[in-house]
Coordinates of C-alpha atoms and ligand atoms in Angstrom, one line a residue:
X892 CA 2.5 -22.1 -10.5
X893 CA 0.6 -20.5 -7.7
X894 CA -2.9 -21.7 -7.1
X895 CA -5.1 -18.9 -5.9
X896 CA -7.8 -19.7 -3.4
X897 CA -11.5 -19.0 -4.3
X898 CA -11.2 -15.9 -2.1
X899 CA -8.2 -14.5 -3.9
X900 CA -10.0 -15.1 -7.2
X901 CA -12.9 -13.0 -6.0
X902 CA -10.5 -10.2 -5.0
X903 CA -8.5 -10.4 -8.3
X904 CA -11.8 -10.5 -10.3
X905 CA -13.1 -7.4 -8.5
X906 CA -9.8 -5.6 -9.0
X907 CA -9.5 -6.4 -12.7
X908 CA -13.0 -5.1 -13.3
X909 CA -12.4 -1.8 -11.4
X910 CA -9.0 -1.5 -13.1
X911 CA -10.6 -1.5 -16.6
X912 CA -12.5 1.7 -15.7
X913 CA -9.5 3.3 -14.1
X914 CA -7.2 2.6 -17.1
X915 CA -9.8 4.2 -19.4
X916 CA -10.0 7.3 -17.1
X917 CA -6.3 7.5 -16.7
X918 CA -6.1 7.9 -20.5
X919 CA -8.4 10.9 -20.3
X920 CA -6.5 12.5 -17.5
X921 CA -3.5 13.2 -19.7
X922 CA -5.7 15.2 -22.0
X923 CA -7.1 17.2 -19.1
X924 CA -3.7 18.4 -17.8
X925 CA -3.8 21.4 -20.1
X926 CA -7.5 22.3 -19.5
X927 CA -8.3 25.3 -17.4
X928 CA -10.3 23.3 -14.9
X929 CA -7.7 20.5 -14.7
X930 CA -8.5 16.8 -14.0
X931 CA -9.4 17.2 -10.3
X932 CA -13.2 16.4 -10.4
X933 CA -12.7 13.9 -13.1
X934 CA -10.3 11.9 -10.9
X935 CA -12.6 12.1 -7.9
X936 CA -15.4 10.6 -10.0
X937 CA -13.0 7.9 -11.4
X938 CA -12.0 7.0 -7.8
X939 CA -15.7 6.8 -6.7
X940 CA -16.7 4.7 -9.7
X941 CA -13.9 2.2 -9.0
X942 CA -14.9 1.9 -5.4
X943 CA -18.5 1.2 -6.4
X944 CA -17.4 -1.6 -8.7
X945 CA -15.2 -3.1 -6.0
X946 CA -17.9 -2.9 -3.4
X947 CA -20.5 -4.4 -5.8
X948 CA -18.3 -7.3 -6.9
X949 CA -17.0 -8.2 -3.5
X950 CA -20.5 -8.0 -2.0
X951 CA -21.9 -10.2 -4.8
X952 CA -19.3 -12.9 -4.0
X953 CA -19.5 -12.7 -0.2
X954 CA -22.8 -11.0 0.7
X955 CA -22.4 -10.8 4.5
X956 CA -19.0 -9.3 4.8
X957 CA -18.6 -5.7 6.1
X958 CA -16.5 -2.9 4.4
X959 CA -14.0 -0.3 5.3
X960 CA -13.8 1.9 2.2
X961 CA -11.6 4.9 1.7
X962 CA -14.4 7.0 0.2
X963 CA -17.5 5.3 1.6
X964 CA -16.4 4.7 5.2
X965 CA -17.3 1.8 7.4
X966 CA -20.4 -0.4 6.7
X967 CA -21.2 -3.4 8.9
X968 CA -22.2 -6.7 7.4
X969 CA -24.3 -9.5 8.8
X970 CA -21.1 -11.5 9.1
X971 CA -19.3 -9.7 12.0
X972 CA -16.0 -11.6 11.6
X973 CA -15.2 -10.5 8.1
X974 CA -14.6 -7.2 6.5
X975 CA -13.0 -5.9 3.3
X976 CA -10.6 -3.0 3.6
X977 CA -10.5 -1.2 0.3
X978 CA -8.6 1.6 -1.3
X979 CA -9.9 1.9 -4.9
X980 CA -7.0 4.2 -6.0
X981 CA -3.9 4.5 -3.9
X982 CA -1.5 7.1 -5.5
X983 CA -4.3 9.5 -6.4
X984 CA -1.9 12.4 -6.8
X985 CA 0.1 10.4 -9.3
X986 CA -3.1 9.5 -11.2
X987 CA -4.1 13.1 -11.2
X988 CA -0.8 14.1 -12.8
X989 CA -0.7 11.4 -15.4
X990 CA 2.1 9.5 -13.6
X991 CA 1.6 5.7 -14.1
X992 CA 2.2 4.6 -10.5
X993 CA -1.1 3.9 -8.7
X994 CA -2.9 0.8 -7.5
X995 CA -6.0 -0.8 -6.1
X996 CA -5.6 -2.3 -2.6
X997 CA -8.0 -4.9 -1.2
X998 CA -7.5 -6.7 2.1
X999 CA -9.7 -9.1 4.0
X1000 CA -9.8 -9.0 7.7
X1001 CA -11.1 -12.0 9.8
X1002 CA -11.6 -11.4 13.5
X1003 CA -9.3 -8.5 13.5
X1004 CA -6.5 -10.2 11.6
X1005 CA -5.6 -9.6 7.9
X1006 CA -5.8 -12.9 6.1
X1007 CA -5.6 -11.9 2.5
X1008 CA -4.2 -8.9 0.6
X1009 CA -4.0 -7.8 -3.0
X1010 CA -2.3 -4.7 -4.4
X1011 CA -3.1 -4.5 -8.1
X1012 CA -1.1 -2.2 -10.4
X1013 CA -3.1 -2.0 -13.6
X1014 CA -0.6 -0.1 -15.8
X1015 CA 2.0 -2.9 -15.6
X1016 CA -0.6 -5.5 -14.9
X1017 CA 1.2 -6.5 -11.7
X1018 CA -0.9 -8.3 -9.1
X1019 CA 0.9 -8.5 -5.7
X1020 CA -1.1 -10.9 -3.5
X1021 CA -0.7 -12.8 -0.3
X1022 CA -2.7 -15.1 1.9
X1023 CA -1.8 -15.8 5.5
X1024 CA 0.3 -18.8 5.8
X1025 CA 0.4 -19.4 2.1
X1026 CA 3.0 -16.9 0.9
X1027 CA 3.2 -13.7 -1.3
X1028 CA 3.2 -13.7 -5.0
X1029 CA 3.6 -11.3 -8.0
X1030 CA 1.2 -12.7 -10.6
X1031 CA 2.3 -16.4 -10.5
X1032 CA 5.8 -15.9 -9.0
X1033 CA 6.6 -16.4 -5.4
X1034 CA 7.9 -13.3 -3.7
X1035 CA 10.7 -13.0 -1.2
X1036 CA 12.1 -9.8 0.3
X1037 CA 15.6 -8.7 -0.7
X1038 CA 18.7 -10.3 0.8
X1039 CA 20.6 -7.0 1.2
X1040 CA 22.3 -6.8 4.6
X1041 CA 24.1 -3.5 4.4
X1042 CA 22.3 -0.2 5.0
X1043 CA 24.8 1.4 2.6
X1044 CA 23.4 -0.8 -0.2
X1045 CA 19.8 -0.4 0.7
X1046 CA 17.2 1.5 -1.3
X1047 CA 14.5 2.7 1.0
X1048 CA 11.0 3.9 0.2
X1049 CA 9.1 6.6 2.1
X1050 CA 6.1 8.8 2.0
X1051 CA 6.3 12.5 3.0
X1052 CA 3.6 14.6 4.7
X1053 CA 2.2 17.2 2.3
X1054 CA 0.3 20.5 2.7
X1055 CA -0.9 20.8 6.3
X1056 CA -1.0 17.0 6.8
X1057 CA 1.2 15.4 9.4
X1058 CA 4.1 16.6 11.4
X1059 CA 6.6 17.9 8.8
X1060 CA 9.4 18.6 11.3
X1061 CA 9.2 15.1 12.8
X1062 CA 9.3 13.6 9.3
X1063 CA 12.3 15.7 8.2
X1064 CA 14.2 14.6 11.3
X1065 CA 13.9 11.0 10.1
X1066 CA 14.8 11.7 6.4
X1067 CA 18.3 13.1 7.0
X1068 CA 19.9 10.1 8.6
X1069 CA 18.3 7.6 6.2
X1070 CA 19.6 9.7 3.3
X1071 CA 23.1 9.5 4.7
X1072 CA 23.1 5.9 5.7
X1073 CA 21.6 4.3 2.6
X1074 CA 22.1 4.1 -1.2
X1075 CA 19.0 6.2 -1.8
X1076 CA 15.5 7.2 -0.7
X1077 CA 12.4 7.0 -3.0
X1078 CA 9.1 8.9 -2.5
X1079 CA 6.9 7.2 -5.1
X1080 CA 3.4 8.3 -3.9
X1081 CA 1.6 5.1 -3.2
X1082 CA 2.1 3.4 0.2
X1083 CA 0.3 0.3 -1.0
X1084 CA 2.8 -0.1 -3.8
X1085 CA 5.8 0.8 -1.6
X1086 CA 4.9 -2.1 0.7
X1087 CA 4.3 -4.4 -2.3
X1088 CA 7.8 -3.4 -3.6
X1089 CA 9.4 -4.3 -0.3
X1090 CA 7.7 -7.7 -0.5
X1091 CA 9.1 -8.1 -4.1
X1092 CA 12.6 -7.1 -3.0
X1093 CA 12.6 -4.0 -5.2
X1094 CA 12.8 -1.8 -2.1
X1095 CA 14.8 -3.0 0.9
X1096 CA 12.7 -1.0 3.4
X1097 CA 10.0 1.7 3.8
X1098 CA 8.8 4.1 6.4
X1099 CA 6.0 6.6 6.7
X1100 CA 3.9 8.2 9.4
X1101 CA 0.1 8.6 9.6
X1102 CA -1.1 6.3 6.9
X1103 CA -4.7 5.0 6.8
X1104 CA -5.7 1.4 7.3
X1105 CA -6.7 1.0 3.6
X1106 CA -3.3 2.2 2.4
X1107 CA -1.4 -0.5 4.3
X1108 CA -3.7 -3.5 5.3
X1109 CA -2.9 -5.5 2.2
X1110 CA 0.8 -4.4 2.0
X1111 CA 1.6 -5.4 5.5
X1112 CA 0.5 -9.0 4.8
X1113 CA 2.5 -9.0 1.5
X1114 CA 5.7 -8.0 3.3
X1115 CA 5.2 -10.6 6.1
X1116 CA 4.4 -13.4 3.8
X1117 CA 7.5 -12.5 1.7
X1118 CA 9.6 -13.0 4.8
X1119 CA 10.0 -9.3 5.9
X1120 CA 9.0 -7.5 9.0
X1121 CA 6.5 -4.7 9.6
X1122 CA 6.1 -2.7 12.8
X1123 CA 5.4 0.8 13.8
X1124 CA 8.4 3.1 14.1
X1125 CA 9.0 2.1 17.8
X1126 CA 9.0 -1.6 16.9
X1127 CA 5.4 -2.1 18.3
X1128 CA 2.3 -3.2 16.5
X1129 CA 0.1 -0.1 16.3
X1130 CA 0.4 0.3 12.5
X1131 CA -3.3 -0.1 11.7
X1132 CA -4.2 2.5 14.4
X1133 CA -1.3 4.9 14.4
X1134 CA -0.7 4.6 10.7
X1135 CA 3.1 4.7 11.4
X1136 CA 4.9 2.0 9.4
X1137 CA 8.4 0.6 9.3
X1138 CA 8.8 -2.3 6.8
X1139 CA 12.0 -3.9 5.7
X1140 CA 13.7 -7.2 4.9
X1141 CA 14.7 -9.4 7.8
X1142 CA 18.2 -8.1 7.9
X1143 CA 17.5 -4.3 7.7
X1144 CA 14.4 -3.9 9.9
X1145 CA 16.4 -3.7 13.1
X1146 CA 19.1 -1.2 11.9
X1147 CA 16.6 1.0 10.1
X1148 CA 14.3 1.0 13.1
X1149 CA 17.3 2.0 15.4
X1150 CA 18.2 4.8 13.1
X1151 CA 14.7 6.2 13.1
X1152 CA 14.2 5.8 16.8
X1153 CA 17.5 7.3 17.6
X1154 CA 16.7 10.5 15.6
X1155 CA 13.2 10.8 17.0
X1156 CA 14.2 10.0 20.5
X1157 CA 17.9 10.5 21.1
X1158 CA 19.1 8.4 24.1
X1159 CA 16.3 5.8 23.5
X1160 CA 18.6 3.4 21.7
X1161 CA 21.8 2.0 23.2
Ligands
2AM1268 P1 -4.2 8.0 -1.7 O1 -3.6 8.2 -3.0 O2 -5.1 6.9 -1.6 O3 -4.7 9.3 -1.1 C1 1.7 8.3 0.2 O4 2.3 9.1 1.0 C2 0.3 8.0 0.7 O5 -0.4 9.1 1.1 C3 -0.5 7.4 -0.5 O6 -0.8 6.0 -0.2 C4 -1.7 8.3 -0.7 O7 -3.0 7.6 -0.7 C5 -1.7 9.2 0.5 N1 -2.0 10.6 0.0 C6 -3.1 11.3 0.1 N2 -3.0 12.5 -0.4 C7 -1.7 12.6 -0.9 C8 -1.0 13.7 -1.6 N3 -1.5 14.9 -1.9 N4 0.3 13.5 -1.9 C9 0.8 12.3 -1.7 N5 0.2 11.3 -1.0 C10 -1.1 11.4 -0.7
CA1269 CA1 -4.5 5.4 -0.2

């Protein structure tokens, strides 16, 4: 049985409290699908309420720490080494449409390094958590990335740009070769959960461009602590600034990276 640190207990406690409100609101969202106004404003307020609970609970337990909040932005704390990176509702579009695939993501950064991460999926009550040097867990079970070695057997997650966001042509270039090379591509709508699923071995890899730090900070630690690799698409370490992410198990990170690099930059890979 995994023994959570005091810190992880604080993170899990905050997530559980925020999740109770989100679950209640998610129940309402279904009813609102058929209303003329739709659930849009209702979901924005659910998101804000959850963020407020998370901020209050985390600040109560560790008063000096700073925050990077999806909705509330950056606030500095008296303790300059620590800050919480929080996405109160990752997968908002799913939530809005009544699709039960969304999560709360909380990461703790110490001196620029992520040392703890939690991605909590309230509908299935799945807490994916990791602490640096300690490992990754799903509830009480130790996680390990999948052992698949063949691209042809791999199931790969992704996130697509939408509306006027991101470079659609660049993304589409990367989609075609992954579709051909693998056993399937999934676009599930929550980057935090996609990374948690790579850590849990449900997905063998994942790539997306232009994500925000709160989408990925906890998930990156989860994948690494589960024995996987996370880089940007070129194999570098700019994920938290560029938002470009390539995560995979230890066998498939290299071939998947090659495939993506080759299509974006033909001639770059020998
Ligand atoms: P969010 O739900 O916190 O906004 C998936 O591609 C990622 O993009 C998610 O982590 C999601 O985070 C973000 N995203 C923002 N708006 C989106 C949209 N309209 N459709 C899909 N993903 C969106
Ligand atoms: Ca998000």
